[in-house]
GROMACS .gro file of C-alpha atoms in nm:
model
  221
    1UNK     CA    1   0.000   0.000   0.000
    2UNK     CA    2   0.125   0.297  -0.075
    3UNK     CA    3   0.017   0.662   0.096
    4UNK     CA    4  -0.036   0.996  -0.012
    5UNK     CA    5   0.104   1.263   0.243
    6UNK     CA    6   0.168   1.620   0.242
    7UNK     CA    7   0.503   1.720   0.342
    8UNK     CA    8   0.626   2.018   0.552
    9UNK     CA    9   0.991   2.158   0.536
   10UNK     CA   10   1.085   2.409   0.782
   11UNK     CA   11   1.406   2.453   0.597
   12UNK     CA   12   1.600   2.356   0.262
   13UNK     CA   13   1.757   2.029   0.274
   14UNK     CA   14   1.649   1.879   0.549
   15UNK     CA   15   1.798   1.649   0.783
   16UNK     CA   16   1.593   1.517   0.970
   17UNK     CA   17   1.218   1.370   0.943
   18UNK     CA   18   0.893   1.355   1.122
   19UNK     CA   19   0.641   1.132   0.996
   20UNK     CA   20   0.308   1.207   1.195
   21UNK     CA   21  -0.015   0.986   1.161
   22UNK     CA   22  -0.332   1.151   1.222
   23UNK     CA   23  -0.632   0.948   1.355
   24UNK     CA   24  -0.977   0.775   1.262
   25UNK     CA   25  -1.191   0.995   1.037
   26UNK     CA   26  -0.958   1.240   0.989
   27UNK     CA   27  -0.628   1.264   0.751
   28UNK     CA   28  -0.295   1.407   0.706
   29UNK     CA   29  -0.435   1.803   0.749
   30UNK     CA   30  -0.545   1.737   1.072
   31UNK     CA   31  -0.173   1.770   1.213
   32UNK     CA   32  -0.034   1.999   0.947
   33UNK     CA   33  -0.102   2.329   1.132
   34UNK     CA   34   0.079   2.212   1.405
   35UNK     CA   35   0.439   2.283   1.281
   36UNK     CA   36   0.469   2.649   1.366
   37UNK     CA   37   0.305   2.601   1.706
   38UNK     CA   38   0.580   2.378   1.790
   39UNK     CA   39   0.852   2.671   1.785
   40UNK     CA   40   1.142   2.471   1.690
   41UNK     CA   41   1.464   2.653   1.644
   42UNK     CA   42   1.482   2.867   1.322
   43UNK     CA   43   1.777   2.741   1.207
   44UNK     CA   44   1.644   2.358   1.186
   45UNK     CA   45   1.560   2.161   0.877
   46UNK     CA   46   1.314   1.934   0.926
   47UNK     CA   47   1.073   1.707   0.659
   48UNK     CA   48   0.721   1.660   0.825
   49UNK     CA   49   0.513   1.430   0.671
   50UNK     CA   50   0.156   1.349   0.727
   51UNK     CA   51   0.004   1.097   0.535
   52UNK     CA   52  -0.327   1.038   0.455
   53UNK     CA   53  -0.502   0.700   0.624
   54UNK     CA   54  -0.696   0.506   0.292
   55UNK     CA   55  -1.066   0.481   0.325
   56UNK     CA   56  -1.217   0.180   0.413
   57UNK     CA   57  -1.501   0.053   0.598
   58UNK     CA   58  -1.501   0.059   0.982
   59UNK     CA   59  -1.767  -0.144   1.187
   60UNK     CA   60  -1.811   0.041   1.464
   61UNK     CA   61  -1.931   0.336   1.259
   62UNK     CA   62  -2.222   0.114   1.074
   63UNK     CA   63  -1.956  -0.004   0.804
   64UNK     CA   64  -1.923   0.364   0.664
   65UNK     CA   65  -1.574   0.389   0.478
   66UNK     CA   66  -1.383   0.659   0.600
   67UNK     CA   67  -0.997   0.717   0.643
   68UNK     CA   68  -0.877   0.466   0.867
   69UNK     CA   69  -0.562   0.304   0.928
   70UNK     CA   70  -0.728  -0.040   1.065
   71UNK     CA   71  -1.103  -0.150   1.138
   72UNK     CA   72  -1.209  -0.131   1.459
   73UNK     CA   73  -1.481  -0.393   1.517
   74UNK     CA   74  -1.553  -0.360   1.902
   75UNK     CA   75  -1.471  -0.007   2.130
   76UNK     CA   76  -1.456  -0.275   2.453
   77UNK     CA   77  -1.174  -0.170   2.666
   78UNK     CA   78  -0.943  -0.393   2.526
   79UNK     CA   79  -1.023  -0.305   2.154
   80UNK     CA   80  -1.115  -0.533   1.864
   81UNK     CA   81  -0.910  -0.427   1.581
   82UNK     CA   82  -0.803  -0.633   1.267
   83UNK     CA   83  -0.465  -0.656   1.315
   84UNK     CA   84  -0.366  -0.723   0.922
   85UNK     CA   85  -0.482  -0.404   0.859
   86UNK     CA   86  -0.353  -0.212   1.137
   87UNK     CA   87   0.007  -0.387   0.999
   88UNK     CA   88  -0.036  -0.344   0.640
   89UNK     CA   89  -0.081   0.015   0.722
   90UNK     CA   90   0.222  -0.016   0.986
   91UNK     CA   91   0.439  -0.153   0.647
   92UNK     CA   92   0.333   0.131   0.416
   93UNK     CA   93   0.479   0.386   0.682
   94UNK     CA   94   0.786   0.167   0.696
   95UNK     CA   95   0.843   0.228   0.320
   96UNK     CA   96   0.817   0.600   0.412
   97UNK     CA   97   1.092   0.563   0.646
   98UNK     CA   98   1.298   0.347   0.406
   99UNK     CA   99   1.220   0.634   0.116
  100UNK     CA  100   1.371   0.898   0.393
  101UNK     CA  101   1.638   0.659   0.442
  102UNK     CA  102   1.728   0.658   0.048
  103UNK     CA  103   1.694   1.049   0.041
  104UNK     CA  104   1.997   1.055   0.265
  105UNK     CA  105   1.812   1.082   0.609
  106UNK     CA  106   1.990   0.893   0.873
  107UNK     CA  107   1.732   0.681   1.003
  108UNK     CA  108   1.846   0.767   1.329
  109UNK     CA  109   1.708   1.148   1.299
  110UNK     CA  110   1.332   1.004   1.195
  111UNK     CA  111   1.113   1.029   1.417
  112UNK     CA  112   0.738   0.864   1.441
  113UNK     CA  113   0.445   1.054   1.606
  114UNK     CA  114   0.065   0.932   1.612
  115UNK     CA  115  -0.263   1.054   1.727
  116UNK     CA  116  -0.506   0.766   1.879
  117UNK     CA  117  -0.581   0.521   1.609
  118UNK     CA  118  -0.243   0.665   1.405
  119UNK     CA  119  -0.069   0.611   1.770
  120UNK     CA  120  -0.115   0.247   1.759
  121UNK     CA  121   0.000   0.205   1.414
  122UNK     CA  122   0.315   0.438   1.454
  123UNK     CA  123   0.348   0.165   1.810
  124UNK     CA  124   0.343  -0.162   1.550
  125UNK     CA  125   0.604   0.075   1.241
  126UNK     CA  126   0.854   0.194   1.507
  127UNK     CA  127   0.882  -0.139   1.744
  128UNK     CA  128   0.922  -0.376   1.420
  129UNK     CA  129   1.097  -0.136   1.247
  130UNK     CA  130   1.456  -0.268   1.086
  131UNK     CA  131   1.679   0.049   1.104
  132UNK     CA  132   1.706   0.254   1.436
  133UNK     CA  133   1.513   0.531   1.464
  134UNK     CA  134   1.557   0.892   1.681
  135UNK     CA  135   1.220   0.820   1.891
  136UNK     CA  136   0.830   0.785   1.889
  137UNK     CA  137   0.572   1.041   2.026
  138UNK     CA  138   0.235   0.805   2.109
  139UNK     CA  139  -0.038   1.029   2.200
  140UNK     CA  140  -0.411   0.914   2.321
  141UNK     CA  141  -0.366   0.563   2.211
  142UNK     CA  142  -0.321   0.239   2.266
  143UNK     CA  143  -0.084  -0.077   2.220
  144UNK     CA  144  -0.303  -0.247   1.973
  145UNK     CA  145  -0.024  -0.522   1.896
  146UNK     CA  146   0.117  -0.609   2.213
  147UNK     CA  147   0.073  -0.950   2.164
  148UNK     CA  148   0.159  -0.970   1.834
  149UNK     CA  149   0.405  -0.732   1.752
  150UNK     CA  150   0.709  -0.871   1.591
  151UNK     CA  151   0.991  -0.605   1.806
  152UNK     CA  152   1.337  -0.553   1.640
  153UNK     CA  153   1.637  -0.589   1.796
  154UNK     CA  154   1.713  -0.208   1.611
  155UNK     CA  155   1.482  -0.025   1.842
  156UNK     CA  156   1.536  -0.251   2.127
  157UNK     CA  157   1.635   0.091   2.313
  158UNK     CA  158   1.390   0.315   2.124
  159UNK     CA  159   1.328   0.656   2.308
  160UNK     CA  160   0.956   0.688   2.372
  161UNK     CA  161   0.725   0.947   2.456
  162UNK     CA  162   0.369   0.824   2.626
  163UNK     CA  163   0.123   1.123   2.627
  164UNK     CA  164  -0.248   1.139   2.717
  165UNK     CA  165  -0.588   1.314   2.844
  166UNK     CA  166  -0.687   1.243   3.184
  167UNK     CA  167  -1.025   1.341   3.054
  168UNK     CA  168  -1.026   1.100   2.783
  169UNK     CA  169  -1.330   0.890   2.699
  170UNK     CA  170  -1.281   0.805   2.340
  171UNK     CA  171  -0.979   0.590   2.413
  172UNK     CA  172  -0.926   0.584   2.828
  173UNK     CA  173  -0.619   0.710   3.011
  174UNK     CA  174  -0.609   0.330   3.110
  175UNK     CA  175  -0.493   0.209   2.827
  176UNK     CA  176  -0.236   0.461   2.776
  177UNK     CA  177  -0.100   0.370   3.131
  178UNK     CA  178  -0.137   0.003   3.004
  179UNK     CA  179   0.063   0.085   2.695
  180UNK     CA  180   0.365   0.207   2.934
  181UNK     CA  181   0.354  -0.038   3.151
  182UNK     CA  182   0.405  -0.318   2.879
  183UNK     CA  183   0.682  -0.095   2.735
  184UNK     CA  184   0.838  -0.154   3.068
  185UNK     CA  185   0.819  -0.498   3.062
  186UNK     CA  186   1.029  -0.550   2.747
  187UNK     CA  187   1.285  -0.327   2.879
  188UNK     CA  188   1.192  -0.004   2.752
  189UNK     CA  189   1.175   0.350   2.966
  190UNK     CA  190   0.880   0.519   2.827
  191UNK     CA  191   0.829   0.886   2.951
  192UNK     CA  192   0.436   0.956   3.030
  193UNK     CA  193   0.297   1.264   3.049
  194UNK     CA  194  -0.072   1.322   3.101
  195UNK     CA  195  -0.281   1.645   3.051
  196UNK     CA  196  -0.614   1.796   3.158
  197UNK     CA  197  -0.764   1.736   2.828
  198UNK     CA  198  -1.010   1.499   2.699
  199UNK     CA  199  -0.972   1.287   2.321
  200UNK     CA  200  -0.721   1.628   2.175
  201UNK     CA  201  -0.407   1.822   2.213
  202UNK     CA  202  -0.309   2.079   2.429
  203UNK     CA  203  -0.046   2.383   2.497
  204UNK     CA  204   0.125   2.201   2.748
  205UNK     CA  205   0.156   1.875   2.550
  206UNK     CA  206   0.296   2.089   2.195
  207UNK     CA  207   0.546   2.193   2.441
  208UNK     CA  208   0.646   1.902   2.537
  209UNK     CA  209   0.635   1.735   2.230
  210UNK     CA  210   0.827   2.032   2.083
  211UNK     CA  211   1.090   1.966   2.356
  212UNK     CA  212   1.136   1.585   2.287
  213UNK     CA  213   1.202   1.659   1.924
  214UNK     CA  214   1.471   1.896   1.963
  215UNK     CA  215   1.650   1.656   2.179
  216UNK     CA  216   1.571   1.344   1.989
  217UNK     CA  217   1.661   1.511   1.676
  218UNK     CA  218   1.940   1.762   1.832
  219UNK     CA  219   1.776   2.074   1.732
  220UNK     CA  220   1.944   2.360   1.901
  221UNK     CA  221   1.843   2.726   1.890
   0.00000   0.00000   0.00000
């Protein structure tokens, strides 16, 4: 599968790359506006990309194709997802990485980021993902593949950053909390944040974020 995206520069020839999925329903605009707010130094070069989730049909929304990265089937705690999809989706933004990778990005200054149902997708791309990467930013989701997921030994020490709403009731602070605490278990050291916000973004969390990229990316004012 391949994706259409819209890409952001801040600068020419960029050297580094953040590929940012946006979540169910929505598509790669919803994130675009975004890359001014986060206030990154003026002298960085940096590729965003955003691509766009395919349409499809998703059950839990009376079969009604929208963009979606995966079907959801059941919104139970635990999620019923079809997990082909969610990786078929996870491979096409691996071949995004690998296309950053042959533009002369080193694969070690891209950087994932994903928004609920784009969150557990970017989880599934950057874990199995063959070539190290600078870090992941999972916001409002979930660990849809936990016990599936196929981790590489290349992001064994993969710097990630767990954000959520405390308010949340589209996808429940729970399993964000879950989603670290699984991290933890295969040896990772997540970072969690969480925010007075329901399902959305906040000030205080584009701070953050904006903070985690210059240091994952070594962006320096």
């Amino acid at each position: 599968m391949t994706l259409n995206a819209i890409i952001k520069e801040t600068a020419a020839n960029p050297s580094a790359c953040v590929i940012w999925l946006h979540g169910l329903g929505a598509n790669g605009h919803d994130f675009e506006p975004i890359v001014p707010e986060l206030g990154l130094p003026a002298n960085s070069a940096v590729r965003f990309i955003f691509p766009h989730a395919p349409q499809i049909p998703v059950t839990i929304n009376g079969g009604h194709r929208m963009p979606a990265w995966y079907d959801i089937m059941a919104m139970t705690l635990d999620r019923e997802v079809d997990e082909r999809q969610l990786r078929v989706s996870a491979r096409a933004i691996q071949a995004i990485i690998y296309q950053q990778i042959a533009a002369g990005i080193d694969s070690r200054r891209i950087l994932l980021a994903g928004f609920s149902q784009g969150g557990a997708v970017a989880y599934e791309a950057a874990l199995s993902c063959e070539q190290p990467l600078a870090g992941l930013i999972a916001m409002s989701t979930y660990l849809a593949t936990a016990d599936t997921v196929q981790r590489h030994q290349a992001n064994s020490a993969l710097p990630i950053k767990v954000m959520h709403g405390t308010r949340d009731a589209v996808v429940p602070l729970a399993l964000g909390e879950r989603a670290c605490q699984q991290l933890q278990q295969w040896g990772y050291t997540p970072e969690f944040h969480s925010y007075s916000m329901e399902h959305s973004v906040c000030a205080a969390e584009i701070a953050d974020i904006s903070r985690f990229l210059c240091a994952r990316l070594g962006l320096e004012g």
